[in-house]
């Protein structure tokens, strides 16, 4: 199965992608994680991308497309994947269609619907494990030990782009560049809009209900 998760920053895309990876064995492929790894490793791509990420802007399409093309070619992506945070522009969506080719379609595009006020609350409380990437929320899902991961005891950190002003910019960018993709995928018959409010497991059940009957696949290539 090949899924795409769309939604504003903090909607819960990463949380849901991890649940799908753990329960269904679908590989989570997150463009934000690929970019943050490049920033951490101080590669030329990472140094360039950081300038955009720090101000809440999108990294240029060609940079993201190179990372995603390489990632989708890896062996573990051949058994199915869930794309988290990609595509984010019409050009990326069209490039994805081309990458997958006529033989490979996206089974379903899930749009997580979460209002801006909730997004700000979720992002301001988010903490991520530096070691294993596990995610917490200081109010909704706090770690047992204030600054350490329940799973591996790694240090928890707050992302540089989670400052409130940057989040507001990311929301504006989402509205201008990414939200139009909902209509694009709707016109292809591939979109399910899912209420993203509620416990993560409740949201997951709604997604499973939406993808259940369409295991045969919905073709998204124009
Ligand atoms: P990226 O890393 O993709 O960030 P994002 O899309 O802004 O999304 P987030 O990771 O902030 O949120 P999420 O929806 O995954 O929510 P999460 O599950 O963490 O991108 C970062 C930057 O990289 C971009 O700004 C851009 O610069 C660049 N970039 C990335 N991809 C790009 C692309 N394709 N093209 C160009 N540039 C790109 O949840 C958030 C919090 O809420 C957590 O604390 C979680 O525990 C909590 N939570 C989750 N679900 C629930 C729930 N149901 N109830 C209560 N709390 C919940």
CSV table of C-alpha atoms and ligand atoms in Angstrom, one decimal:
chain,number,residue,atom,x,y,z
A,1,UNK,CA,0.0,0.0,0.0
A,2,UNK,CA,1.1,3.5,-0.8
A,3,UNK,CA,-0.3,6.4,1.2
A,4,UNK,CA,0.2,10.1,1.3
A,5,UNK,CA,-0.5,12.1,4.4
A,6,UNK,CA,-1.4,15.8,3.8
A,7,UNK,CA,-2.2,18.4,6.5
A,8,UNK,CA,-0.9,21.6,8.1
A,9,UNK,CA,2.1,21.6,10.4
A,10,UNK,CA,1.3,19.8,13.6
A,11,UNK,CA,-1.7,18.1,12.2
A,12,UNK,CA,-0.3,14.7,13.3
A,13,UNK,CA,1.1,13.4,10.0
A,14,UNK,CA,4.3,12.1,11.7
A,15,UNK,CA,2.3,10.6,14.6
A,16,UNK,CA,0.0,8.7,12.2
A,17,UNK,CA,2.8,7.7,9.8
A,18,UNK,CA,4.7,6.1,12.8
A,19,UNK,CA,1.5,4.2,13.8
A,20,UNK,CA,1.2,2.9,10.2
A,21,UNK,CA,4.8,1.9,10.1
A,22,UNK,CA,4.6,0.0,13.4
A,23,UNK,CA,1.2,-1.7,12.7
A,24,UNK,CA,1.1,-2.2,9.0
A,25,UNK,CA,4.8,-2.3,8.2
A,26,UNK,CA,4.5,0.7,5.8
A,27,UNK,CA,7.8,2.6,5.6
A,28,UNK,CA,7.4,6.2,6.8
A,29,UNK,CA,9.1,8.5,4.4
A,30,UNK,CA,9.1,12.0,5.8
A,31,UNK,CA,10.6,14.8,3.7
A,32,UNK,CA,11.1,16.9,6.8
A,33,UNK,CA,13.1,14.1,8.5
A,34,UNK,CA,15.2,13.7,5.3
A,35,UNK,CA,15.9,17.4,5.3
A,36,UNK,CA,16.7,17.5,9.1
A,37,UNK,CA,19.2,14.6,8.7
A,38,UNK,CA,20.9,16.6,5.9
A,39,UNK,CA,21.0,19.7,8.2
A,40,UNK,CA,22.4,17.6,11.0
A,41,UNK,CA,25.1,16.1,8.8
A,42,UNK,CA,26.0,19.5,7.4
A,43,UNK,CA,25.8,18.3,3.8
A,44,UNK,CA,25.6,21.1,1.1
A,45,UNK,CA,21.9,20.2,0.7
A,46,UNK,CA,21.4,20.6,4.4
A,47,UNK,CA,23.2,23.9,4.7
A,48,UNK,CA,21.2,25.3,1.9
A,49,UNK,CA,17.9,23.8,3.1
A,50,UNK,CA,18.3,25.2,6.6
A,51,UNK,CA,18.0,28.8,5.4
A,52,UNK,CA,14.4,28.0,4.2
A,53,UNK,CA,13.4,25.8,7.1
A,54,UNK,CA,14.4,28.3,9.8
A,55,UNK,CA,12.1,30.9,8.4
A,56,UNK,CA,9.2,28.4,7.8
A,57,UNK,CA,9.5,28.6,4.0
A,58,UNK,CA,9.4,25.6,1.6
A,59,UNK,CA,12.7,24.2,0.5
A,60,UNK,CA,13.0,24.4,-3.4
A,61,UNK,CA,11.2,21.6,-5.2
A,62,UNK,CA,14.3,20.3,-7.0
A,63,UNK,CA,16.2,19.8,-3.7
A,64,UNK,CA,13.3,17.9,-2.1
A,65,UNK,CA,12.6,15.9,-5.2
A,66,UNK,CA,16.2,14.6,-5.3
A,67,UNK,CA,16.0,13.4,-1.7
A,68,UNK,CA,12.6,11.7,-2.2
A,69,UNK,CA,13.7,10.1,-5.5
A,70,UNK,CA,16.7,8.6,-3.8
A,71,UNK,CA,14.7,7.5,-0.8
A,72,UNK,CA,11.9,5.8,-2.8
A,73,UNK,CA,14.5,3.8,-4.7
A,74,UNK,CA,15.7,2.1,-1.6
A,75,UNK,CA,14.7,-1.5,-1.0
A,76,UNK,CA,12.6,-1.0,2.1
A,77,UNK,CA,10.3,1.4,0.2
A,78,UNK,CA,9.3,-1.3,-2.3
A,79,UNK,CA,6.9,-3.1,0.1
A,80,UNK,CA,4.8,0.0,0.6
A,81,UNK,CA,5.2,3.4,2.2
A,82,UNK,CA,3.5,6.3,3.8
A,83,UNK,CA,4.7,9.7,2.6
A,84,UNK,CA,4.6,12.3,5.3
A,85,UNK,CA,5.0,15.9,4.3
A,86,UNK,CA,5.5,15.2,0.6
A,87,UNK,CA,4.2,16.3,-1.8
A,88,UNK,CA,3.7,19.9,-0.8
A,89,UNK,CA,3.4,21.7,-4.1
A,90,UNK,CA,1.6,20.9,-7.4
A,91,UNK,CA,5.0,20.5,-9.0
A,92,UNK,CA,6.0,17.9,-6.4
A,93,UNK,CA,2.7,16.1,-6.8
A,94,UNK,CA,3.1,15.8,-10.6
A,95,UNK,CA,6.7,14.7,-10.1
A,96,UNK,CA,5.6,12.0,-7.7
A,97,UNK,CA,3.1,10.7,-10.4
A,98,UNK,CA,6.0,10.5,-12.8
A,99,UNK,CA,8.3,8.8,-10.3
A,100,UNK,CA,5.8,6.1,-9.6
A,101,UNK,CA,5.1,5.6,-13.3
A,102,UNK,CA,2.1,4.1,-14.9
A,103,UNK,CA,2.4,0.8,-13.0
A,104,UNK,CA,2.4,2.3,-9.5
A,105,UNK,CA,-0.3,4.4,-8.1
A,106,UNK,CA,-1.0,6.0,-4.7
A,107,UNK,CA,-3.7,4.0,-3.0
A,108,UNK,CA,-5.1,6.9,-1.0
A,109,UNK,CA,-4.3,10.5,0.0
A,110,UNK,CA,-5.3,11.3,3.5
A,111,UNK,CA,-5.9,15.0,4.4
A,112,UNK,CA,-5.8,15.5,8.2
A,113,UNK,CA,-8.2,18.4,9.0
A,114,UNK,CA,-7.0,20.3,12.2
A,115,UNK,CA,-7.8,24.0,12.9
A,116,UNK,CA,-4.9,26.4,13.3
A,117,UNK,CA,-5.5,27.0,17.1
A,118,UNK,CA,-5.1,23.3,17.8
A,119,UNK,CA,-2.0,23.1,15.6
A,120,UNK,CA,-0.3,25.9,17.6
A,121,UNK,CA,-1.1,24.0,20.8
A,122,UNK,CA,0.2,20.7,19.5
A,123,UNK,CA,3.4,22.2,18.1
A,124,UNK,CA,4.3,24.3,21.1
A,125,UNK,CA,4.2,21.2,23.3
A,126,UNK,CA,6.0,18.8,20.9
A,127,UNK,CA,9.3,17.2,22.0
A,128,UNK,CA,11.2,14.7,19.9
A,129,UNK,CA,13.8,12.2,20.8
A,130,UNK,CA,17.2,13.0,19.4
A,131,UNK,CA,18.2,9.3,19.3
A,132,UNK,CA,15.2,7.3,18.0
A,133,UNK,CA,12.8,10.1,16.8
A,134,UNK,CA,9.9,9.1,19.1
A,135,UNK,CA,7.5,12.0,19.6
A,136,UNK,CA,5.8,13.4,22.8
A,137,UNK,CA,3.6,16.2,23.8
A,138,UNK,CA,4.2,17.8,27.1
A,139,UNK,CA,0.5,18.0,27.9
A,140,UNK,CA,-1.3,15.4,25.7
A,141,UNK,CA,1.4,12.6,25.8
A,142,UNK,CA,4.1,13.5,28.2
A,143,UNK,CA,7.3,11.5,28.7
A,144,UNK,CA,7.7,9.7,32.0
A,145,UNK,CA,11.0,11.4,32.6
A,146,UNK,CA,10.8,15.2,31.8
A,147,UNK,CA,13.6,15.4,29.2
A,148,UNK,CA,14.2,11.8,28.2
A,149,UNK,CA,12.6,9.3,25.9
A,150,UNK,CA,10.5,6.5,27.3
A,151,UNK,CA,11.8,4.1,24.7
A,152,UNK,CA,15.6,4.7,24.7
A,153,UNK,CA,16.3,7.4,27.3
A,154,UNK,CA,17.5,9.7,24.5
A,155,UNK,CA,17.4,13.4,25.0
A,156,UNK,CA,14.2,15.2,24.0
A,157,UNK,CA,14.5,18.4,22.1
A,158,UNK,CA,12.2,21.1,20.6
A,159,UNK,CA,12.6,21.8,16.8
A,160,UNK,CA,14.2,25.1,15.8
A,161,UNK,CA,11.2,25.9,13.5
A,162,UNK,CA,8.6,25.3,16.2
A,163,UNK,CA,8.8,28.9,17.6
A,164,UNK,CA,5.3,30.5,17.4
A,165,UNK,CA,6.2,33.1,14.7
A,166,UNK,CA,7.8,30.4,12.5
A,167,UNK,CA,4.7,28.2,12.9
A,168,UNK,CA,2.4,31.0,11.8
A,169,UNK,CA,4.6,31.4,8.7
A,170,UNK,CA,4.4,27.6,8.1
A,171,UNK,CA,0.6,27.8,8.3
A,172,UNK,CA,0.5,30.6,5.7
A,173,UNK,CA,2.8,28.6,3.4
A,174,UNK,CA,0.6,25.5,3.9
A,175,UNK,CA,-2.5,27.5,3.0
A,176,UNK,CA,-0.9,29.0,-0.1
A,177,UNK,CA,1.1,26.1,-1.5
A,178,UNK,CA,-0.2,22.8,-0.1
A,179,UNK,CA,-3.9,23.2,0.7
A,180,UNK,CA,-4.6,23.5,-3.1
A,181,UNK,CA,-3.4,19.9,-3.4
A,182,UNK,CA,-6.6,18.7,-1.6
A,183,UNK,CA,-8.6,19.8,-4.6
A,184,UNK,CA,-6.1,18.3,-7.0
A,185,UNK,CA,-6.3,14.9,-5.4
A,186,UNK,CA,-10.0,15.2,-4.9
A,187,UNK,CA,-10.4,15.7,-8.6
A,188,UNK,CA,-8.5,12.4,-9.1
A,189,UNK,CA,-10.8,10.6,-6.7
A,190,UNK,CA,-8.0,9.8,-4.4
A,191,UNK,CA,-8.6,12.1,-1.4
A,192,UNK,CA,-10.1,11.3,2.0
A,193,UNK,CA,-10.6,14.2,4.4
A,194,UNK,CA,-10.2,13.0,8.0
A,195,UNK,CA,-11.1,14.8,11.2
A,196,UNK,CA,-7.7,15.1,13.0
A,197,UNK,CA,-9.2,16.0,16.4
A,198,UNK,CA,-9.2,13.3,19.0
A,199,UNK,CA,-6.7,10.8,20.4
A,200,UNK,CA,-4.1,9.6,17.9
A,201,UNK,CA,-5.7,6.1,18.0
A,202,UNK,CA,-9.1,7.5,17.1
A,203,UNK,CA,-7.7,9.4,14.2
A,204,UNK,CA,-5.9,6.3,13.1
A,205,UNK,CA,-9.2,4.3,13.1
A,206,UNK,CA,-10.8,6.9,10.9
A,207,UNK,CA,-8.0,6.6,8.5
A,208,UNK,CA,-8.2,2.8,8.5
A,209,UNK,CA,-11.9,3.1,7.8
A,210,UNK,CA,-11.2,5.4,4.8
A,211,UNK,CA,-8.5,3.2,3.3
A,212,UNK,CA,-10.1,-0.2,4.1
A,213,UNK,CA,-12.3,-0.6,1.0
A,214,UNK,CA,-9.8,0.7,-1.5
A,215,UNK,CA,-7.0,-1.9,-1.1
A,216,UNK,CA,-7.2,-2.5,-4.8
A,217,UNK,CA,-5.7,0.9,-5.4
A,218,UNK,CA,-6.9,4.2,-6.9
A,219,UNK,CA,-5.0,5.5,-9.8
A,220,UNK,CA,-3.7,9.0,-9.2
A,221,UNK,CA,-1.7,9.6,-12.3
A,222,UNK,CA,-3.4,12.0,-14.7
B,1,LIG,P1,8.0,18.9,8.3
B,1,LIG,O1,8.9,18.2,9.2
B,1,LIG,O2,7.3,18.1,7.3
B,1,LIG,O3,6.9,19.6,9.2
B,1,LIG,P2,5.4,19.9,9.1
B,1,LIG,O4,4.7,19.5,7.9
B,1,LIG,O5,5.3,21.4,9.3
B,1,LIG,O6,4.7,19.0,10.1
B,1,LIG,P3,5.2,18.7,11.5
B,1,LIG,O7,6.3,17.7,11.5
B,1,LIG,O8,5.4,20.0,12.3
B,1,LIG,O9,3.8,18.1,12.2
B,1,LIG,P4,3.1,16.8,12.0
B,1,LIG,O10,1.9,17.0,11.1
B,1,LIG,O11,4.0,15.7,11.5
B,1,LIG,O12,2.6,16.5,13.4
B,1,LIG,P5,3.2,15.6,14.6
B,1,LIG,O13,2.7,14.2,14.3
B,1,LIG,O14,4.6,15.9,14.8
B,1,LIG,O15,8.7,20.1,7.5
B,1,LIG,C1,9.5,21.0,8.2
B,1,LIG,C2,10.1,22.0,7.2
B,1,LIG,O16,10.9,21.2,6.2
B,1,LIG,C3,9.1,22.7,6.3
B,1,LIG,O17,8.6,23.9,7.0
B,1,LIG,C4,9.9,23.0,5.1
B,1,LIG,O18,10.8,24.1,5.3
B,1,LIG,C5,10.7,21.8,4.9
B,1,LIG,N1,10.0,20.7,4.1
B,1,LIG,C6,9.6,19.5,4.5
B,1,LIG,N2,9.0,18.8,3.5
B,1,LIG,C7,9.1,19.7,2.4
B,1,LIG,C8,8.6,19.5,1.1
B,1,LIG,N3,8.0,18.4,0.6
B,1,LIG,N4,8.8,20.6,0.2
B,1,LIG,C9,9.5,21.7,0.7
B,1,LIG,N5,9.9,21.9,1.9
B,1,LIG,C10,9.7,20.9,2.8
B,1,LIG,O19,2.4,16.1,15.9
B,1,LIG,C11,2.6,17.4,16.4
B,1,LIG,C12,2.5,17.3,18.0
B,1,LIG,O20,1.1,17.0,18.2
B,1,LIG,C13,3.3,16.2,18.6
B,1,LIG,O21,3.7,16.6,19.9
B,1,LIG,C14,2.3,15.0,18.8
B,1,LIG,O22,2.6,14.2,19.9
B,1,LIG,C15,1.0,15.8,19.0
B,1,LIG,N6,-0.2,15.1,18.4
B,1,LIG,C16,-0.2,14.3,17.3
B,1,LIG,N7,-1.4,13.8,17.1
B,1,LIG,C17,-2.2,14.3,18.1
B,1,LIG,C18,-3.6,14.1,18.5
B,1,LIG,N8,-4.4,13.4,17.7
B,1,LIG,N9,-4.0,14.7,19.6
B,1,LIG,C19,-3.2,15.5,20.4
B,1,LIG,N10,-1.9,15.6,20.1
B,1,LIG,C20,-1.4,15.1,19.0
